[in-house]
Amino acid sequence: MVLASESCGCMSTAQQSSQCITNFIRNPHILAMEEDYLYHLGLGTKTHDLPAMFGDVKFVIVGGTPKRMESLAKYFMHEMKAKLPIGTQLSDITGAAERYSMYKVGPIICVNHGMGNPSISILLHELIKLMYHAKCKNPVFIRLGTCGGLGVPGGTVVISDGVLNDKLNAEHEFKILGNIVARPTKLDVNLAQELKSLANLSDDYQTVVGKTYCADDFYEGQGRLDGAFCDYKEADKMKWLNMLRQKGVVNIEMESSMFAALTNQAGVRAAIICAAILNRLDGDQVCSINELFG
Amino acid sequence: MVLASESCGCMSTAQQSSQCITNFIRNPHILAMEEDYLYHLGLGTKTHDLPAMFGDVKFVIVGGTPKRMESLAKYFMHEMKAKLPIGTQLSDITGAAERYSMYKVGPIICVNHGMGNPSISILLHELIKLMYHAKCKNPVFIRLGTCGGLGVPGGTVVISDGVLNDKLNAEHEFKILGNIVARPTKLDVNLAQELKSLANLSDDYQTVVGKTYCADDFYEGQGRLDGAFCDYKEADKMKWLNMLRQKGVVNIEMESSMFAALTNQAGVRAAIICAAILNRLDGDQVCSINELFG
């Protein structure tokens, strides 16, 4: 995989804000702090030499589970023909804090974000600060996850070119000091197209680009019939799913609006790639066989 | 710890709804399903004998991290003088699904819920269905977590007697098929008092009962100054925190509104106990020393 990370994408891409986290952080209080301890990563500016540890990072890959992120790091090692010193193995850098698991292979870090917007929110705040403290140059952020497909079969790879919230707006509503602050869920459209161009006709799955609907729940929030509660009927669900389809939505998941809003706010190039584990127009239950795609 | 779980609390407590998950589930679709596979737990009605595995469960304890839940299960083993067969050890029952970690000691299961309302939402939907499929009798649900204290020092144990959302309402707003459905965040007040009565004057920490504010983010959503972004000032933060304090809020965390709304909806007795890792009126940063309370 070759991506144009060398140019300062966050400065040159019109869709992104005009400042780069390399030399700027949008919080004046951070500059006044003697120490910044990134609690959920277990890393701090006084306890760790963050530029030495992370200064070379070019790609920040985030995804749901710790094991998947470890597997991904091992895959990158294999693809990059990276070799570790004899008698060593990949180690979870942030495991001591017990919240997220992070692996590093050359200029790539792979971190799990758990499930849902609040969980990925904590991670992104601390990763963005980590990139700033480490003086990283123009890192690209990619969420690599799973999703329900909408009109596409299980196994389809979906690259997001936009994210809609429950009001069908392309924004995430933050609740800050009693106010609602809506921030745009913009992704880097050029990066999405660049990623799409890497798909191959010989792949045994299809790769599509489209809009993502972000829900705050797996069951009622995604119109499933199989949660602990369900006060609507199959017909209501299908009407809603078809309405989403008509709006250009091709997949549904639970972290995209926070991911898109915070990376855009930070001025970093960002993309979301998800594997569909089923087609929601065909059903709700994810059976164990589908875990092959997980 | 002795709690009155033998009586059917979910039927007798006026604050709870009138049906018990032992013999009732508030979703007619579940009854029509040939199989119910609880995807994020990796347990199914066809693949597992759920009544044999979980039919004796009386207490469902949920908390943030997998390791804390494993430690808690070991603590219960020690306190109950429970012995495992020679050559065996506690094992993560739901580890294969890679989403949540569950341990069982006699009639107690301990499961981690990750961070944030969406993450605990998925777990609760599947746990409530698990209790139903396993024919459990009147299980009590307890969230055992960490929080920021408000006017109480780090180390304080806070038992919630109510949960407020960002609008300062005692409800959680669910987004279902394009509509907002507000459900009350009621907890079992008698259970809260019963738990409070277990606190001892000789404890080297204080135990208080009060309202909990539920946020969807650790940084801006809780008025912290040390996130990747902050567009407000120290004085704005203090004004907001003091306003919460005046409403009776003694702690802030990220899972209580979903926990209270879904357990109340299911008609189960439920309580929230959190250890404060700092007093938010004194600062924002959680330093590594505070992890002793984590």
XYZ file of C-alpha atoms in Angstrom:
588
model
C 0.000 0.000 0.000
C 1.506 3.326 -1.043
C -0.180 6.524 0.052
C 0.933 10.078 -0.593
C 1.702 10.870 3.021
C 4.910 12.717 2.289
C 3.177 15.891 1.188
C 1.457 17.775 4.000
C -2.030 16.592 3.122
C -3.558 18.464 6.017
C -2.290 21.765 4.619
C -2.992 21.163 0.951
C -6.403 19.528 0.998
C -9.134 22.095 0.708
C -11.659 19.926 2.562
C -9.503 19.938 5.679
C -8.923 22.771 8.118
C -5.871 24.902 7.566
C -3.666 23.918 10.495
C -1.511 20.849 10.906
C -1.076 19.012 14.237
C 2.651 18.829 13.556
C 3.186 22.313 14.917
C -0.186 23.321 16.261
C -2.777 22.053 18.701
C -6.197 23.645 18.980
C -6.104 23.895 22.746
C -4.156 26.770 24.342
C -4.285 25.064 27.777
C -1.997 22.241 26.607
C 0.825 24.734 26.031
C 0.589 25.909 29.638
C 0.713 22.426 31.170
C 3.903 21.273 32.835
C 3.026 17.664 32.085
C 0.401 16.052 29.853
C -0.390 12.523 30.969
C -2.437 10.609 28.388
C -4.250 8.568 31.001
C -5.975 5.962 28.798
C -2.751 5.287 26.874
C -0.536 5.303 29.970
C 1.912 7.657 28.219
C 3.051 11.064 29.424
C 5.266 13.939 28.377
C 7.322 13.630 31.584
C 7.400 9.854 31.861
C 8.133 9.034 28.199
C 10.297 10.430 25.393
C 7.366 10.719 22.998
C 9.312 12.206 20.009
C 11.805 9.327 20.227
C 9.036 6.732 20.524
C 6.557 8.091 17.967
C 8.220 10.903 15.987
C 8.437 8.745 12.835
C 4.735 7.801 12.729
C 3.091 8.353 9.321
C 0.001 6.141 9.620
C -2.348 5.749 12.573
C -4.656 2.781 12.006
C -7.547 2.347 14.444
C -10.010 -0.544 14.645
C -12.346 -2.307 17.056
C -10.649 -5.150 18.881
C -7.149 -5.546 20.392
C -6.561 -8.901 18.681
C -7.444 -7.563 15.243
C -4.993 -4.698 15.695
C -2.261 -7.112 16.766
C -2.971 -9.287 13.711
C -2.869 -6.218 11.495
C 0.507 -5.138 12.901
C 1.851 -8.637 12.208
C 0.455 -8.446 8.678
C 2.250 -5.120 8.131
C 5.458 -6.651 9.495
C 5.147 -9.458 6.986
C 4.319 -7.156 4.069
C 7.142 -4.747 4.936
C 9.562 -7.637 5.500
C 10.321 -5.937 8.831
C 12.491 -7.956 11.170
C 12.628 -7.689 14.942
C 15.816 -8.300 16.907
C 16.312 -11.975 17.800
C 14.515 -12.859 21.012
C 11.921 -10.058 20.743
C 8.297 -9.887 19.703
C 5.682 -7.184 19.096
C 4.468 -5.815 22.403
C 1.353 -3.865 23.401
C 2.743 -0.368 24.033
C -0.305 0.908 25.925
C -1.396 -2.343 27.576
C -0.424 -1.238 31.095
C -3.225 1.345 31.093
C -5.700 -1.496 30.339
C -7.898 0.608 28.016
C -6.478 0.364 24.493
C -3.900 -1.886 22.836
C -1.302 -0.266 20.575
C 1.277 -1.924 18.293
C 3.957 -0.164 16.250
C 5.634 -1.415 13.075
C 7.991 1.153 11.559
C 5.990 4.298 10.765
C 2.629 2.597 11.422
C 0.784 2.357 14.719
C -2.278 0.121 15.079
C -4.584 0.849 18.040
C -7.951 -0.624 18.987
C -10.731 1.839 19.771
C -13.391 -0.370 21.358
C -17.010 0.135 20.342
C -18.974 3.339 19.855
C -18.331 7.056 19.449
C -17.464 7.808 23.109
C -14.836 5.066 23.206
C -13.133 6.223 19.993
C -13.458 9.840 21.173
C -11.183 9.272 24.175
C -8.660 7.485 21.982
C -8.628 10.187 19.302
C -8.170 13.035 21.799
C -5.145 11.231 23.203
C -3.757 10.135 19.800
C -4.020 13.664 18.414
C -2.178 14.987 21.482
C 0.348 12.145 21.130
C 1.060 13.119 17.490
C 1.519 16.734 18.615
C 3.822 15.931 21.547
C 5.834 13.497 19.379
C 6.198 16.137 16.617
C 4.888 13.727 13.972
C 4.836 15.038 10.416
C 1.455 14.822 8.660
C 0.195 11.494 9.952
C -2.721 9.912 8.071
C -5.497 8.423 10.245
C -7.434 5.400 8.979
C -10.276 3.580 10.711
C -10.312 -0.072 9.631
C -13.440 -1.718 10.967
C -16.498 -3.862 10.408
C -20.005 -2.713 9.536
C -23.412 -3.775 8.376
C -23.735 -3.380 4.616
C -26.781 -1.741 3.027
C -27.512 -3.267 -0.372
C -24.051 -4.816 -0.574
C -23.248 -8.433 0.321
C -21.216 -9.564 3.329
C -17.511 -9.359 2.504
C -17.822 -6.064 0.631
C -15.178 -3.465 1.482
C -16.758 -0.041 1.980
C -14.703 3.169 1.810
C -16.626 6.117 3.284
C -16.846 9.415 1.427
C -19.123 10.972 4.043
C -20.830 10.250 7.364
C -24.450 10.959 8.359
C -25.762 11.174 11.931
C -29.221 10.175 13.187
C -30.660 13.446 11.864
C -29.170 12.584 8.447
C -26.818 15.558 8.746
C -23.125 15.333 7.850
C -22.069 16.388 11.339
C -21.511 15.103 14.848
C -23.239 16.886 17.707
C -20.915 17.367 20.686
C -22.381 18.226 24.073
C -20.034 20.780 25.640
C -20.818 22.651 28.879
C -24.546 22.305 28.282
C -24.412 23.435 24.637
C -24.673 21.415 21.431
C -21.713 22.044 19.128
C -22.162 20.541 15.644
C -18.913 19.787 13.798
C -18.727 18.564 10.193
C -18.002 14.880 9.591
C -15.711 15.562 6.645
C -13.339 12.911 5.376
C -10.554 13.402 2.842
C -12.278 12.604 -0.455
C -8.977 12.388 -2.358
C -7.668 9.862 0.149
C -10.873 7.804 -0.253
C -10.380 7.747 -4.026
C -6.690 6.910 -3.595
C -7.641 3.952 -1.411
C -10.337 2.868 -3.882
C -7.737 2.856 -6.664
C -5.811 0.185 -4.740
C -8.722 -2.250 -5.131
C -8.112 -4.840 -7.802
C -10.492 -6.454 -10.252
C -8.987 -9.784 -9.243
C -10.004 -9.284 -5.578
C -12.525 -11.904 -4.493
C -14.634 -9.155 -2.904
C -15.995 -5.868 -4.185
C -14.848 -2.449 -2.995
C -17.332 0.409 -3.040
C -17.291 4.076 -2.024
C -20.330 5.630 -0.357
C -21.925 7.252 2.649
C -21.840 5.770 6.137
C -24.625 6.054 8.715
C -23.316 6.263 12.279
C -25.458 4.793 15.078
C -25.052 4.885 18.865
C -26.307 1.327 19.359
C -26.088 -2.014 17.577
C -29.727 -3.038 18.070
C -32.544 -0.460 18.191
C -30.183 2.274 16.951
C -29.608 0.310 13.736
C -33.217 -0.822 13.371
C -32.487 -4.446 14.263
C -35.374 -6.662 15.315
C -33.270 -8.929 17.553
C -32.292 -6.744 20.523
C -33.587 -7.111 24.080
C -36.267 -4.566 23.146
C -38.096 -3.855 19.899
C -41.273 -1.795 19.642
C -41.375 -1.613 15.830
C -42.178 -4.036 13.039
C -40.179 -5.538 10.167
C -41.948 -3.167 7.741
C -40.879 -0.091 9.790
C -37.287 -1.300 9.775
C -37.274 -1.921 6.012
C -38.816 1.476 5.310
C -36.058 3.153 7.355
C -33.234 1.104 5.800
C -34.535 1.828 2.297
C -34.772 5.540 3.121
C -31.081 5.433 4.198
C -30.217 3.603 0.980
C -31.897 6.344 -1.032
C -29.720 8.908 0.755
C -26.640 7.110 -0.585
C -25.847 5.158 2.592
C -24.024 1.887 1.881
C -23.073 0.891 5.401
C -23.890 1.370 9.098
C -21.465 1.341 11.998
C -20.823 3.070 15.324
C -17.632 5.163 15.282
C -17.525 7.078 11.999
C -19.127 10.392 12.982
C -16.759 10.940 15.921
C -13.768 9.774 13.864
C -14.579 12.072 10.925
C -15.464 15.081 13.095
C -12.380 14.921 15.341
C -9.843 14.188 12.586
C -11.307 16.994 10.462
C -11.189 19.329 13.485
C -7.530 18.384 14.000
C -6.722 18.973 10.322
C -5.427 15.482 9.589
C -6.096 13.439 6.443
C -8.424 10.619 7.388
C -10.327 7.724 5.825
C -12.679 4.960 6.931
C -12.552 1.459 5.431
C -14.985 -1.163 6.715
C -15.714 -4.770 5.812
C -19.438 -5.524 5.722
C -20.264 -8.564 7.829
C -23.762 -8.923 6.329
C -26.283 -7.147 4.116
C -28.818 -5.533 6.452
C -31.484 -5.683 3.722
C -31.305 -9.480 4.115
C -31.333 -9.737 7.917
C -30.051 -8.674 11.338
C -28.293 -11.587 12.990
C -24.547 -11.902 12.626
C -23.842 -15.603 12.788
C -20.567 -17.096 13.904
C -19.546 -17.884 10.315
C -19.573 -14.169 9.583
C -16.825 -13.731 12.136
C -14.490 -14.711 9.327
C -14.932 -11.154 8.164
C -14.589 -9.667 11.710
C -21.798 -8.764 50.807
C -25.383 -9.934 51.349
C -28.103 -8.550 49.144
C -31.785 -9.440 49.136
C -31.755 -11.095 45.743
C -33.935 -14.003 46.746
C -37.154 -12.040 46.592
C -38.213 -11.062 43.091
C -37.064 -7.471 43.355
C -38.025 -6.709 39.810
C -41.658 -7.517 40.573
C -41.894 -5.928 43.997
C -40.062 -2.637 43.566
C -42.427 0.125 42.596
C -39.698 2.102 40.830
C -39.132 -0.711 38.360
C -41.392 -1.818 35.526
C -43.772 -4.622 36.252
C -42.332 -7.497 34.251
C -39.432 -9.755 35.105
C -36.945 -10.969 32.474
C -37.181 -14.443 34.007
C -40.303 -15.208 32.017
C -40.745 -12.245 29.740
C -38.758 -10.349 27.132
C -40.001 -7.083 25.700
C -39.387 -8.083 22.111
C -41.938 -10.310 20.355
C -39.473 -11.040 17.515
C -37.180 -13.024 19.828
C -39.927 -15.593 20.414
C -40.201 -16.214 16.668
C -36.485 -16.759 16.101
C -35.217 -20.276 15.560
C -31.819 -19.292 16.949
C -30.587 -16.231 18.828
C -26.845 -15.780 18.449
C -25.434 -13.187 20.870
C -22.719 -12.098 18.486
C -20.593 -9.930 20.794
C -20.607 -12.586 23.522
C -20.056 -15.492 21.118
C -22.931 -17.413 22.761
C -26.038 -18.767 21.060
C -29.232 -20.614 21.860
C -28.327 -23.392 19.407
C -24.612 -23.591 20.054
C -24.709 -23.417 23.888
C -26.866 -24.813 26.689
C -27.487 -21.382 28.196
C -29.771 -22.527 31.097
C -27.096 -25.038 32.173
C -24.323 -22.463 31.883
C -26.055 -19.415 33.387
C -29.363 -20.512 34.969
C -28.014 -19.986 38.503
C -26.849 -16.380 37.962
C -28.058 -13.949 40.666
C -25.620 -11.062 40.201
C -24.394 -9.502 36.969
C -21.473 -7.164 37.681
C -20.290 -4.964 34.820
C -17.251 -2.654 34.763
C -14.817 -1.015 32.379
C -11.768 -3.147 31.739
C -11.281 -6.906 31.220
C -8.465 -7.117 33.778
C -10.486 -5.402 36.490
C -13.338 -7.854 35.942
C -10.944 -10.796 36.150
C -9.487 -9.402 39.400
C -12.993 -8.907 40.770
C -13.942 -12.514 39.955
C -10.818 -13.692 41.767
C -11.708 -11.481 44.733
C -15.197 -13.044 44.849
C -13.627 -16.515 44.690
C -11.451 -15.649 47.662
C -14.303 -14.094 49.661
C -16.658 -17.005 48.923
C -13.888 -19.525 49.638
C -14.819 -21.035 46.274
C -12.496 -23.749 45.049
C -11.893 -24.790 41.469
C -11.078 -28.378 40.505
C -7.343 -29.140 40.666
C -5.619 -28.183 37.442
C -8.193 -25.579 36.419
C -8.350 -21.786 36.501
C -10.918 -19.075 35.812
C -11.388 -18.669 32.086
C -12.820 -15.851 29.956
C -16.177 -17.312 28.835
C -16.757 -14.788 26.036
C -13.146 -14.177 25.007
C -13.473 -15.964 21.661
C -15.774 -13.203 20.384
C -13.013 -10.654 21.206
C -15.421 -7.943 22.375
C -16.116 -8.461 26.094
C -14.499 -10.607 28.793
C -16.773 -12.550 31.138
C -15.887 -14.515 34.286
C -18.257 -16.604 36.406
C -17.902 -17.470 40.086
C -20.914 -19.343 41.445
C -24.003 -17.160 40.973
C -21.953 -14.089 39.975
C -20.838 -13.110 36.491
C -18.354 -10.253 35.983
C -18.206 -8.741 32.485
C -16.326 -5.726 31.165
C -18.341 -3.174 29.197
C -15.630 -1.012 27.611
C -16.098 2.746 27.620
C -19.183 4.805 26.829
C -22.927 4.335 26.466
C -22.868 2.628 23.038
C -20.368 0.010 24.224
C -22.373 -0.852 27.369
C -25.577 -0.769 25.302
C -24.493 -3.704 23.137
C -23.446 -5.659 26.230
C -26.702 -4.993 28.100
C -28.913 -6.005 25.160
C -27.048 -9.305 24.974
C -26.875 -9.840 28.769
C -30.606 -9.196 29.160
C -31.296 -11.717 26.385
C -28.814 -14.111 27.992
C -30.653 -13.909 31.338
C -33.929 -14.580 29.507
C -32.636 -17.529 27.487
C -30.909 -18.981 30.571
C -34.130 -18.626 32.620
C -32.329 -16.748 35.393
C -34.406 -15.836 38.413
C -34.362 -12.135 39.339
C -30.741 -11.257 38.639
C -29.452 -7.990 40.119
C -27.307 -5.849 37.781
C -24.527 -3.703 39.265
C -22.148 -1.402 37.407
C -18.867 -1.149 39.304
C -16.739 1.551 37.718
C -14.575 4.610 38.053
C -15.634 8.236 37.776
C -14.624 11.804 38.327
C -15.854 13.039 41.710
C -17.591 16.399 42.099
C -16.851 17.915 45.486
C -15.644 14.586 46.872
C -11.984 13.542 47.083
C -10.320 10.824 44.998
C -10.973 7.433 46.581
C -14.595 8.232 47.489
C -17.118 5.495 46.671
C -20.212 6.963 45.005
C -23.509 5.062 44.857
C -25.891 6.598 42.308
C -29.504 7.314 43.200
C -30.246 8.911 39.845
C -28.654 9.740 36.490
C -28.854 13.014 34.542
C -28.137 13.411 30.817
C -26.620 16.450 29.069
C -29.995 18.214 29.196
C -30.064 17.594 32.962
C -33.051 15.278 32.503
C -33.303 11.918 34.264
C -33.605 10.056 30.974
C -31.575 8.643 28.105
C -32.526 9.649 24.587
C -32.464 6.686 22.207
C -32.401 7.309 18.468
C -34.677 4.679 16.912
C -35.687 4.678 13.222
C -35.225 8.442 12.984
C -37.163 9.206 16.193
C -35.940 10.205 19.646
C -37.298 7.898 22.352
C -36.608 9.155 25.891
C -36.540 6.444 28.556
C -36.212 7.115 32.303
C -32.824 6.521 33.929
C -34.335 5.017 37.069
C -32.224 3.003 39.451
C -33.483 0.919 42.385
C -33.354 3.389 45.276
C -33.818 0.644 47.882
C -30.881 -1.271 46.456
C -28.756 1.896 46.579
C -29.601 2.339 50.258
C -28.951 -1.354 50.931
C -25.505 -1.006 49.353
C -24.846 2.202 51.317
C -25.653 0.345 54.549
C -22.753 -2.020 53.833
C -20.276 0.872 54.108
C -18.424 0.888 57.390
C -17.258 3.772 59.534
C -13.890 2.033 59.747
C -13.459 2.141 55.942
C -10.480 4.289 54.951
C -12.629 5.966 52.289
C -16.026 7.645 52.392
C -19.154 6.287 50.721
C -21.766 8.749 49.487
C -25.094 8.519 47.654
C -25.997 11.072 45.007
C -26.758 11.900 41.400
C -24.518 10.953 38.505
C -23.996 13.036 35.350
C -23.469 10.904 32.249
C -21.234 12.281 29.472
C -20.472 10.962 25.986
C -16.820 12.010 26.090
C -14.007 12.198 28.634
C -12.618 15.581 27.574
C -14.903 18.319 26.174
C -18.013 16.375 27.221
C -16.896 16.568 30.862
C -15.623 20.146 30.646
C -11.955 19.175 30.859
C -9.349 21.691 29.722
C -6.781 19.075 28.654
C -8.279 17.428 25.560
C -7.013 17.805 22.000
C -9.503 20.676 21.648
C -10.822 23.235 24.103
C -12.661 26.407 23.093
C -13.704 27.450 26.617
C -11.943 28.862 29.651
C -11.298 27.621 33.188
C -14.033 29.943 34.500
C -16.612 28.457 32.054
C -15.700 24.970 33.193
C -15.972 25.853 36.901
C -19.322 27.554 36.364
C -20.670 24.419 34.680
C -19.243 22.034 37.291
C -20.665 24.148 40.127
C -24.058 24.220 38.396
C -23.979 20.387 38.251
C -23.011 20.295 41.925
C -26.024 22.448 42.773
C -28.253 19.940 40.977
C -27.028 17.262 43.389
C -24.455 15.694 41.060
C -21.572 14.052 42.947
C -19.863 12.265 40.094
C -19.414 12.170 36.296
C -18.895 9.088 34.147
C -19.834 7.699 30.739
C -22.101 4.640 31.014
C -24.739 5.372 33.660
C -27.613 6.729 31.557
C -27.626 3.723 29.208
C -27.187 1.305 32.138
C -30.036 2.841 34.143
C -32.395 3.211 31.158
C -31.935 -0.324 29.813
C -32.044 -2.133 33.173
C -35.154 -0.157 34.144
C -36.711 -0.976 30.759
C -35.951 -4.666 31.352
C -37.416 -4.556 34.859
C -34.302 -5.669 36.714
C -33.005 -4.279 40.004
C -29.892 -2.280 39.258
C -27.311 -0.093 40.997
C -24.200 1.875 40.081
C -21.159 2.058 42.375
C -18.144 4.075 41.240
C -14.799 4.944 42.782
C -13.823 8.580 42.184
C -10.322 8.826 40.745
C -10.076 12.581 41.429
C -12.138 15.593 42.497
C -12.977 17.495 39.318
C -13.286 20.741 41.306
C -9.526 20.429 41.901
C -8.367 19.524 38.372
C -8.701 17.459 35.190
C -5.621 15.313 34.760
C -5.680 11.771 36.034
C -2.099 10.971 36.943
C -0.640 7.505 37.041
C -0.796 7.387 40.848
C -4.563 7.638 40.641
C -4.604 4.349 38.776
C -4.449 2.764 42.219
C -8.154 3.524 42.345
C -8.803 2.349 38.744
